[in-house]
Short mmCIF file of C-alpha atoms in Angstrom, two decimals:
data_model
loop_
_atom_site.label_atom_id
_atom_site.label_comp_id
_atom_site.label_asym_id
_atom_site.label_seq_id
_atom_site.Cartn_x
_atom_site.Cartn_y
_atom_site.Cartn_z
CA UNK R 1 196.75 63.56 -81.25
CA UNK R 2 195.50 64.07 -77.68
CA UNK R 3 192.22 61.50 -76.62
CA UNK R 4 190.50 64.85 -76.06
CA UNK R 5 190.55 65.66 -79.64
CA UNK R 6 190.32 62.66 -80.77
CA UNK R 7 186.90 62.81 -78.76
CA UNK R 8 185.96 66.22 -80.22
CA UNK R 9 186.51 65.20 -83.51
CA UNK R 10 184.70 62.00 -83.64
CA UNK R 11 181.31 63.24 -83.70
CA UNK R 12 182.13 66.07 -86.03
CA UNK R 13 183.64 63.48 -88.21
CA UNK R 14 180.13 61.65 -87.77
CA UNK R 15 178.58 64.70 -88.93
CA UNK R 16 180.63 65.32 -91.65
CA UNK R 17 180.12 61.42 -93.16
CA UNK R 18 176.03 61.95 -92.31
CA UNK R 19 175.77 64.73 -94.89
CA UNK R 20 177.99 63.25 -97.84
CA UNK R 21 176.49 59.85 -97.88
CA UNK R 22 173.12 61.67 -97.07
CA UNK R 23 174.08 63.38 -100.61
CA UNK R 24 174.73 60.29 -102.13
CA UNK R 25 171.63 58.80 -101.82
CA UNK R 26 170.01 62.29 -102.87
CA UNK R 27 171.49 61.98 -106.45
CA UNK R 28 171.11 58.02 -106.30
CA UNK R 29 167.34 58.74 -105.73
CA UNK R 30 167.81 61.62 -108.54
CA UNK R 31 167.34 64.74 -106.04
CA UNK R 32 169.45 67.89 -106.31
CA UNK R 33 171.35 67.97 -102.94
CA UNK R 34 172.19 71.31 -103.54
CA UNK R 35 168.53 72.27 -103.73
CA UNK R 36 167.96 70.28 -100.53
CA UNK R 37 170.80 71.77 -98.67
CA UNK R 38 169.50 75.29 -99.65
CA UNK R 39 165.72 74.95 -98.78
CA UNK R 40 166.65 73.36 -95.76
CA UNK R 41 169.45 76.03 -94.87
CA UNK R 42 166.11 79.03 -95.24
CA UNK R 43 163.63 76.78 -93.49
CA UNK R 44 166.13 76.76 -90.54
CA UNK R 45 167.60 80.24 -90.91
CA UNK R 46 165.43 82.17 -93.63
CA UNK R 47 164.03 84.57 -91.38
CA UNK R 48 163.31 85.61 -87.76
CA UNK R 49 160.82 83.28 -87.53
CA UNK R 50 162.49 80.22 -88.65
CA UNK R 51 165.14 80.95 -85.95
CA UNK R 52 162.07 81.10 -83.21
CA UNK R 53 161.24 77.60 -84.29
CA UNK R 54 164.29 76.38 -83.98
CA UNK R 55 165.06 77.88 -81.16
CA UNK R 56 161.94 75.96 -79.69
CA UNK R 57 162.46 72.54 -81.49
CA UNK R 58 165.94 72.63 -79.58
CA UNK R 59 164.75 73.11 -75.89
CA UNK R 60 162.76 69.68 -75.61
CA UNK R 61 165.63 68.20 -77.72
CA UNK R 62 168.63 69.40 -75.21
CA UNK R 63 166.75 67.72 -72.01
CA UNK R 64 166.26 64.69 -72.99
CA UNK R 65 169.89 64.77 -74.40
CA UNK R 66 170.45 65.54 -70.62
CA UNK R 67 168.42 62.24 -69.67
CA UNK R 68 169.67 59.88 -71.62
CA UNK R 69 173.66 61.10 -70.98
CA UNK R 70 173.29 61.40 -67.70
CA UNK R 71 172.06 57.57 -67.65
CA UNK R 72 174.90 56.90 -70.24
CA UNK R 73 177.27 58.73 -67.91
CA UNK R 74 176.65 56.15 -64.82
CA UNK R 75 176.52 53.41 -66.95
CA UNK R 76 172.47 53.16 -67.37
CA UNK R 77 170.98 53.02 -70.88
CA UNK R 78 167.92 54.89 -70.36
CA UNK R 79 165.42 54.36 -73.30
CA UNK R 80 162.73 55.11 -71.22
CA UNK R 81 162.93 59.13 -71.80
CA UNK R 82 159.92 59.05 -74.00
CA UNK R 83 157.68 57.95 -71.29
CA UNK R 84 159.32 59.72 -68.31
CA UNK R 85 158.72 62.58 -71.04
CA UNK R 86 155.17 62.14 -71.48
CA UNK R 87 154.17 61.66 -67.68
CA UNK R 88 156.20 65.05 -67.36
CA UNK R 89 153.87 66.57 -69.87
CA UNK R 90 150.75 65.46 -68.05
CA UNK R 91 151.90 66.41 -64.58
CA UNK R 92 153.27 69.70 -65.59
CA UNK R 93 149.80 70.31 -67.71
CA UNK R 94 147.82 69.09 -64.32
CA UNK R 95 149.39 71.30 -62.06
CA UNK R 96 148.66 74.23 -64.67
CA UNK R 97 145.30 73.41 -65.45
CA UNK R 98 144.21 72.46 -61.89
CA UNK R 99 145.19 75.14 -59.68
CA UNK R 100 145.10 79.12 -60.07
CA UNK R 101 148.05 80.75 -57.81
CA UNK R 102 150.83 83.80 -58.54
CA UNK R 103 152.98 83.19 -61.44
CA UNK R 104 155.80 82.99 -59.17
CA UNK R 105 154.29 80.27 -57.27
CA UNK R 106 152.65 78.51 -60.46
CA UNK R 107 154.94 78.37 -62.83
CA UNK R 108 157.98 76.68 -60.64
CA UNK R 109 154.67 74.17 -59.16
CA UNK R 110 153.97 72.98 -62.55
CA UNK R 111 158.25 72.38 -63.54
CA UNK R 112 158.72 70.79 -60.44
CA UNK R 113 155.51 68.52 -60.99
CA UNK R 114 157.16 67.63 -64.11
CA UNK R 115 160.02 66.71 -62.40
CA UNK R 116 158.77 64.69 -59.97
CA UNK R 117 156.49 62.69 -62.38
CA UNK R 118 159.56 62.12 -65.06
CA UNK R 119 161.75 60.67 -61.62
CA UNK R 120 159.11 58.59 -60.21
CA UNK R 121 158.77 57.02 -63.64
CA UNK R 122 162.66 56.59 -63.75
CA UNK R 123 162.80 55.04 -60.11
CA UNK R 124 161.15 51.80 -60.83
CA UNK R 125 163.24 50.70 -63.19
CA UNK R 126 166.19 52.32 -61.46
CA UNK R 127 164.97 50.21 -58.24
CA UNK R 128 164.77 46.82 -60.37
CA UNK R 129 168.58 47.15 -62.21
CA UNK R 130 169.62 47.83 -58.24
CA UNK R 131 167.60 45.35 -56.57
CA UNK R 132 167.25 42.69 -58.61
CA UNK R 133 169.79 42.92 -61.42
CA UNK R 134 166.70 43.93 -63.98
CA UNK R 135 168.27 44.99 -67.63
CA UNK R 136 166.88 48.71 -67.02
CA UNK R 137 166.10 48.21 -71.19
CA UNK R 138 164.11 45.96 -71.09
CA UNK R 139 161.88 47.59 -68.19
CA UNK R 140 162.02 51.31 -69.89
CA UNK R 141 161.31 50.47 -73.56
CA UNK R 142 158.10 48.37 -71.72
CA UNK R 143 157.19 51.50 -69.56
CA UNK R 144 157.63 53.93 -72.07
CA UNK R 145 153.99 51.91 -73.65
CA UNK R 146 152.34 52.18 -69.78
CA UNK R 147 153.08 55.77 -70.30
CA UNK R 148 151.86 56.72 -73.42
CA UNK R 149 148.76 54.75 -72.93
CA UNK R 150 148.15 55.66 -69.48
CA UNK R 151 148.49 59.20 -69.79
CA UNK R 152 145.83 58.81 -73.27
CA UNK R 153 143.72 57.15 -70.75
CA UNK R 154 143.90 59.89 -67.98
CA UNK R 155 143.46 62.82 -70.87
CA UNK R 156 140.27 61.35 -72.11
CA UNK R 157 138.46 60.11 -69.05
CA UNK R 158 139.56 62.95 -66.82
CA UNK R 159 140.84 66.00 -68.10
CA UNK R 160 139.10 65.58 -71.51
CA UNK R 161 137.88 69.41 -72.51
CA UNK R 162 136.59 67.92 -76.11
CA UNK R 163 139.02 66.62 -79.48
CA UNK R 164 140.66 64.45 -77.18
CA UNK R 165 142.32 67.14 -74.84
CA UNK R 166 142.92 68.87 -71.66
CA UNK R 167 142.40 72.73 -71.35
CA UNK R 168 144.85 75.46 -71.98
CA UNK R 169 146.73 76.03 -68.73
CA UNK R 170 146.58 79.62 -67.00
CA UNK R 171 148.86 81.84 -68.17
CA UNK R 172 150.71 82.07 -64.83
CA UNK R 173 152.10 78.21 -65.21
CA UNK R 174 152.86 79.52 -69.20
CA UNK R 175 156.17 79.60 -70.52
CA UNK R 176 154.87 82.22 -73.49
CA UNK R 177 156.33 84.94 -73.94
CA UNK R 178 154.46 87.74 -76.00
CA UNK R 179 158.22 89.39 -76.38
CA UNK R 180 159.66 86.68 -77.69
CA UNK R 181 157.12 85.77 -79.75
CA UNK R 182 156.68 89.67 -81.32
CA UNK R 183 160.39 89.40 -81.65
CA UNK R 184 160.32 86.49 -83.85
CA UNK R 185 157.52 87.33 -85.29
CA UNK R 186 154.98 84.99 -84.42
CA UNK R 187 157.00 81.98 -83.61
CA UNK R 188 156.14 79.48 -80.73
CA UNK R 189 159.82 80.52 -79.12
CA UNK R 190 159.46 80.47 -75.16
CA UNK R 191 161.49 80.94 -71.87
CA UNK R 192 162.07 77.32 -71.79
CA UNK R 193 165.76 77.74 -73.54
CA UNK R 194 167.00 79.33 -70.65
CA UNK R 195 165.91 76.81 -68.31
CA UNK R 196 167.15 73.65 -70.62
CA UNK R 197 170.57 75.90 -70.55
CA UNK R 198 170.10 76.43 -67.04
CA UNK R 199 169.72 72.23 -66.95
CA UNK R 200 173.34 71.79 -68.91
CA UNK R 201 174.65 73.60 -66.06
CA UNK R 202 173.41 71.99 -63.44
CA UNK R 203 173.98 68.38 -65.00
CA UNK R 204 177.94 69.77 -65.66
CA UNK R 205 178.22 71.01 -62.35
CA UNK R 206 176.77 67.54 -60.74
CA UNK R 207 178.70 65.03 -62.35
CA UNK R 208 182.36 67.28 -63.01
CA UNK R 209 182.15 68.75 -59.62
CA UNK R 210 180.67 67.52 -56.52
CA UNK R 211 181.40 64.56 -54.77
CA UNK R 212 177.86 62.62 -55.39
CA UNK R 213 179.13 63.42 -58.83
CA UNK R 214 182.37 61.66 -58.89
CA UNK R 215 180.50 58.56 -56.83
CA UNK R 216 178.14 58.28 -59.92
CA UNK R 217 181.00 58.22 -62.44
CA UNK R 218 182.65 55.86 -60.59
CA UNK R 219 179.80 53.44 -60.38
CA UNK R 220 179.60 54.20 -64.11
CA UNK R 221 183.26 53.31 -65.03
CA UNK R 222 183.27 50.52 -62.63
CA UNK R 223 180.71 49.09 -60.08
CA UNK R 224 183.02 46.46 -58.48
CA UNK R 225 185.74 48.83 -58.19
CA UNK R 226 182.98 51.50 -56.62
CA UNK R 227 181.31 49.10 -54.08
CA UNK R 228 185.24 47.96 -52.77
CA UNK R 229 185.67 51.79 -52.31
CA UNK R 230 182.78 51.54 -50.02
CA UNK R 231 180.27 53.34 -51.87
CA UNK R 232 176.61 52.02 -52.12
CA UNK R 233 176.29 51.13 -55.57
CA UNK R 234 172.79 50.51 -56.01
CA UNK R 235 171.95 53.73 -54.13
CA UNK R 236 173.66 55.54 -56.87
CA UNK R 237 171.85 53.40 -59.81
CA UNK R 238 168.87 54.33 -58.87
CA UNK R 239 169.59 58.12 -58.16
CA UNK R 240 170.98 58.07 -61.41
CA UNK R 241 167.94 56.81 -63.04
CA UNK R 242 165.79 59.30 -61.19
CA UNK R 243 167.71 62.45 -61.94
CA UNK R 244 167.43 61.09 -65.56
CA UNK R 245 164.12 60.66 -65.04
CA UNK R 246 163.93 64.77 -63.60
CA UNK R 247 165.87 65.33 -66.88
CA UNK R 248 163.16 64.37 -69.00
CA UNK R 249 159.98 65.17 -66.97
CA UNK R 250 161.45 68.80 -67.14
CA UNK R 251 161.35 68.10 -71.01
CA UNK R 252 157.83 67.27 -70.96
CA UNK R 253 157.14 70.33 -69.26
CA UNK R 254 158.43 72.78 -71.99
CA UNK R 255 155.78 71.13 -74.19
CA UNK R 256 152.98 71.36 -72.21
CA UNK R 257 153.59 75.00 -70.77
CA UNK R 258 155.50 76.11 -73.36
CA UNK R 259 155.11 75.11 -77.10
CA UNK R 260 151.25 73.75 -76.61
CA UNK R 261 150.07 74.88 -73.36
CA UNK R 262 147.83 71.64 -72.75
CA UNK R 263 148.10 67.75 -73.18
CA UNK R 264 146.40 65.39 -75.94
CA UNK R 265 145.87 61.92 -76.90
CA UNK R 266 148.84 60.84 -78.63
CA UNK R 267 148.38 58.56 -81.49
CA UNK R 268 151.97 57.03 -80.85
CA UNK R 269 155.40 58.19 -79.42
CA UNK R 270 156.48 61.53 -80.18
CA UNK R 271 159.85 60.73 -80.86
CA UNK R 272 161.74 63.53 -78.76
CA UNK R 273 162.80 60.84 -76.10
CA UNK R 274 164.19 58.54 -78.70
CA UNK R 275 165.89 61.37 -80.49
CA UNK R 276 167.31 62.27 -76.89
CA UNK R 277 169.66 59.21 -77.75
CA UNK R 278 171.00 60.17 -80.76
CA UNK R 279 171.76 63.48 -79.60
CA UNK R 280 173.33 62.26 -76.07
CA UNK R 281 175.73 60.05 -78.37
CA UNK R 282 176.29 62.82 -80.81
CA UNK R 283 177.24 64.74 -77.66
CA UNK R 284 179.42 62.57 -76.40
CA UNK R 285 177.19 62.49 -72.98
CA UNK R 286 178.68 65.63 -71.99
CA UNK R 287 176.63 68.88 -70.88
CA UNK R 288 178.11 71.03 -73.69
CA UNK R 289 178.50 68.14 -76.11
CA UNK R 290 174.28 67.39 -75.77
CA UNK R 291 173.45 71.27 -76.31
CA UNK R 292 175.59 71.75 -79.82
CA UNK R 293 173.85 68.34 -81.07
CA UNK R 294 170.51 69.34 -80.06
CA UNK R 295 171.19 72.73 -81.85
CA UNK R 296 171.69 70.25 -85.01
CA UNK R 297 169.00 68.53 -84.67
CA UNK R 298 166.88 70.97 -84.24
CA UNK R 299 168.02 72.87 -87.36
CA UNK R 300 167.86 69.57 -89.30
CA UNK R 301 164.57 68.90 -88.08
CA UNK R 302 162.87 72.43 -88.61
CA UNK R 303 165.19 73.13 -91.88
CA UNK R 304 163.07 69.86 -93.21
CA UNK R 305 159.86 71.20 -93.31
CA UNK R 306 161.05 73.55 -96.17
CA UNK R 307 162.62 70.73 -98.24
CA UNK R 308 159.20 69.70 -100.32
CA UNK R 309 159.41 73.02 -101.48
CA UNK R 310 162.48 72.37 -103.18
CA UNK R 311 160.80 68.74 -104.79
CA UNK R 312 162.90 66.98 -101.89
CA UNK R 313 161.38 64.76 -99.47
CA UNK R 314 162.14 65.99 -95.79
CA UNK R 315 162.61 62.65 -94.89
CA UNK R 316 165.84 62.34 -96.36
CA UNK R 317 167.12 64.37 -93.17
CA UNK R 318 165.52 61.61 -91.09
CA UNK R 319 168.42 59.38 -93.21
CA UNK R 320 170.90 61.91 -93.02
CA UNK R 321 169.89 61.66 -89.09
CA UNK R 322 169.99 58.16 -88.75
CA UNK R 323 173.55 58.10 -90.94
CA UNK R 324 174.91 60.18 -88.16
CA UNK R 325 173.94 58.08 -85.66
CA UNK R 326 175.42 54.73 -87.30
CA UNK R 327 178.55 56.57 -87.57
CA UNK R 328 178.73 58.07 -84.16
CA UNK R 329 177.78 54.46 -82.89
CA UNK R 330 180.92 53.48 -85.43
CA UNK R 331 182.81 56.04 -83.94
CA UNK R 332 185.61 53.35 -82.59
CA UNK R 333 186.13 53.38 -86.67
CA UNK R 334 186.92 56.49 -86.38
CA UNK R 335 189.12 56.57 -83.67
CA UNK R 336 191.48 53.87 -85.21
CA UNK R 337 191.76 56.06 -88.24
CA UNK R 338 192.32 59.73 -86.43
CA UNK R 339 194.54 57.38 -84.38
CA UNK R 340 196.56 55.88 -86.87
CA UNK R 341 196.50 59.66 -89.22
CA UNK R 342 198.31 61.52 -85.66
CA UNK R 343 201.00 58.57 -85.47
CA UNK R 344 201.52 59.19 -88.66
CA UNK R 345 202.21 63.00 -88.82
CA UNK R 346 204.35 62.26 -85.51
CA UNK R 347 206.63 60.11 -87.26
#
């Protein structure tokens, strides 16, 4: 069996061991996985609308997927999406509340704000791991708190427009689409699909086939190997962090000009940077790898909200979630026994 299987099948395998031990502790906890399975199958896919939410629980999902692989990819861990998320939100909501241009003019303003904000936030601890030999953990998980309660702090002294939240943006920095939404009747479905799609590409392109690509790999397989090539490794650690960082600002954007149009307080994280992990690693920290795993997650995630219906408590997908990840994470257990299972049909 070729490694490139092997590598597909690992996280499908993952998957696979998720959703039966998931089931176990349904009829452990005396719940009817059947039942479950079914009301989460029509809260995902019952009708148009279901599909709209998905559809939009997936684009915020896939980009900080992006983030944190691209990180992985250089060899970065990057748990800071979740803040470089949230200062993308508030930038992206800024530049949409604050100034009244074209569409064509407004709309890219307020991405690329989003952008900018998610990379700055990236580059400091990018700059400390290349500098100063900083763990980049350690400095992300702290700034993901500066975010969050920064960004509360800005929302409610500055842009405050009453309950603790900024105004609606202008509808030429929106990401709303009356089609879309008509089409799926009602749903909060916007453009921002095609640009997280768009985002796959790019991150594909970048690392598979360019030659600042191959220099980040390299540092990421190997940064004594990379700096006796001649290339500047901490240069590359800290680009690497920052185009993370654009990742993930970009995700914060589809919230805030997409799915919400404006910014509040957060009571805590929102939890689509930290999910950003598990689907990078479900992935396998490849472009096409992050988009079929966010498409899980989101239909896991939006498939949930139907479960109560059924008598099931949706968070038994947040265990079915977290299964997946402890296997993916176990996936070298995996690969011994797909390993061992080819040598065997060989002989």
């Amino acid at each position: 069996m070729s490694k490139r299987l092997v590598n597909i099948l690992t996280p499908i395998f993952a998957v696979i061991l998720g959703i039966i031990f998931g089931t176990i502790i349904m009829l452990v906890s005396g719940y009817n996985p059947v039942d479950a399975f079914i009301a989460l199958g029509q809260g995902a896919f019952g009708d148009v609308y279901q599909i709209g939410e998905v559809v939009r629980q997936v684009t915020p999902y896939i980009l900080a997927g992006l983030a944190v692989a691209f990180a992985f990819r250089v060899g970065l861990f990057n748990i800071g999406v979740e803040g470089q998320f949230i200062v993308g939100w508030l930038a992206a909501v800024w530049v949409g509340v604050t100034f009244d241009l074209p569409a064509i003019i407004h709309l890219p303003l307020a991405i690329l704000a989003a952008m900018i904000a998610g990379g700055l936030w990236a580059f400091v601890p990018g700059l400390l791991k290349a500098r100063f030999r900083v763990h980049e953990v350690i400095v992300t998980i702290m700034m993901n708190y500066i975010a969050l309660h920064t960004v509360n702090y800005i929302v409610n002294t500055k842009m405050n427009q009453g309950s603790s939240k900024t105004a609606k943006i202008h509808e030429t920095a929106s990401l709303r689409s009356d089609w879309l939404s008509n089409l799926t009747t009602g749903s909060s479905i916007h453009w921002g699909i095609i640009i997280a799609i768009i985002c796959c590409f790019i991150m594909w392109f970048l690392l598979e086939k360019t030659t600042r690509g191959y220099e980040l790999r390299a540092v990421g397989f190997n940064q004594d190997a990379a700096h006796y090539a001649g290339m500047n490794v901490n240069k590359n650690i800290i680009l690497s962090m920052v185009i993370s960082g654009c990742f993930a600002g970009i995700a914060g954007a589809m919230e805030g000009l997409g799915t919400f149009g404006y910014m509040a307080v957060q009571g805590g994280f929102t939890g689509v940077g930290f999910n950003g992990i598990a689907v990078a690693l479900l992935g396998g920290n490849t472009a096409l790898g992050v988009f079929f795993a966010a498409l899980l997650f989101g239909i896991l995630k939006i498939g949930a909200l139907s479960m109560p219906l059924a008598g099931v408590p949706k968070e038994l997908v947040d265990i079915i979630i977290a299964l997946i990840v402890f296997f993916v994470a176990s996936s070298y257990i995996i690969r011994i026994v797909l390993e061992r299972f080819s040598k065997k049909e060989v002989k």
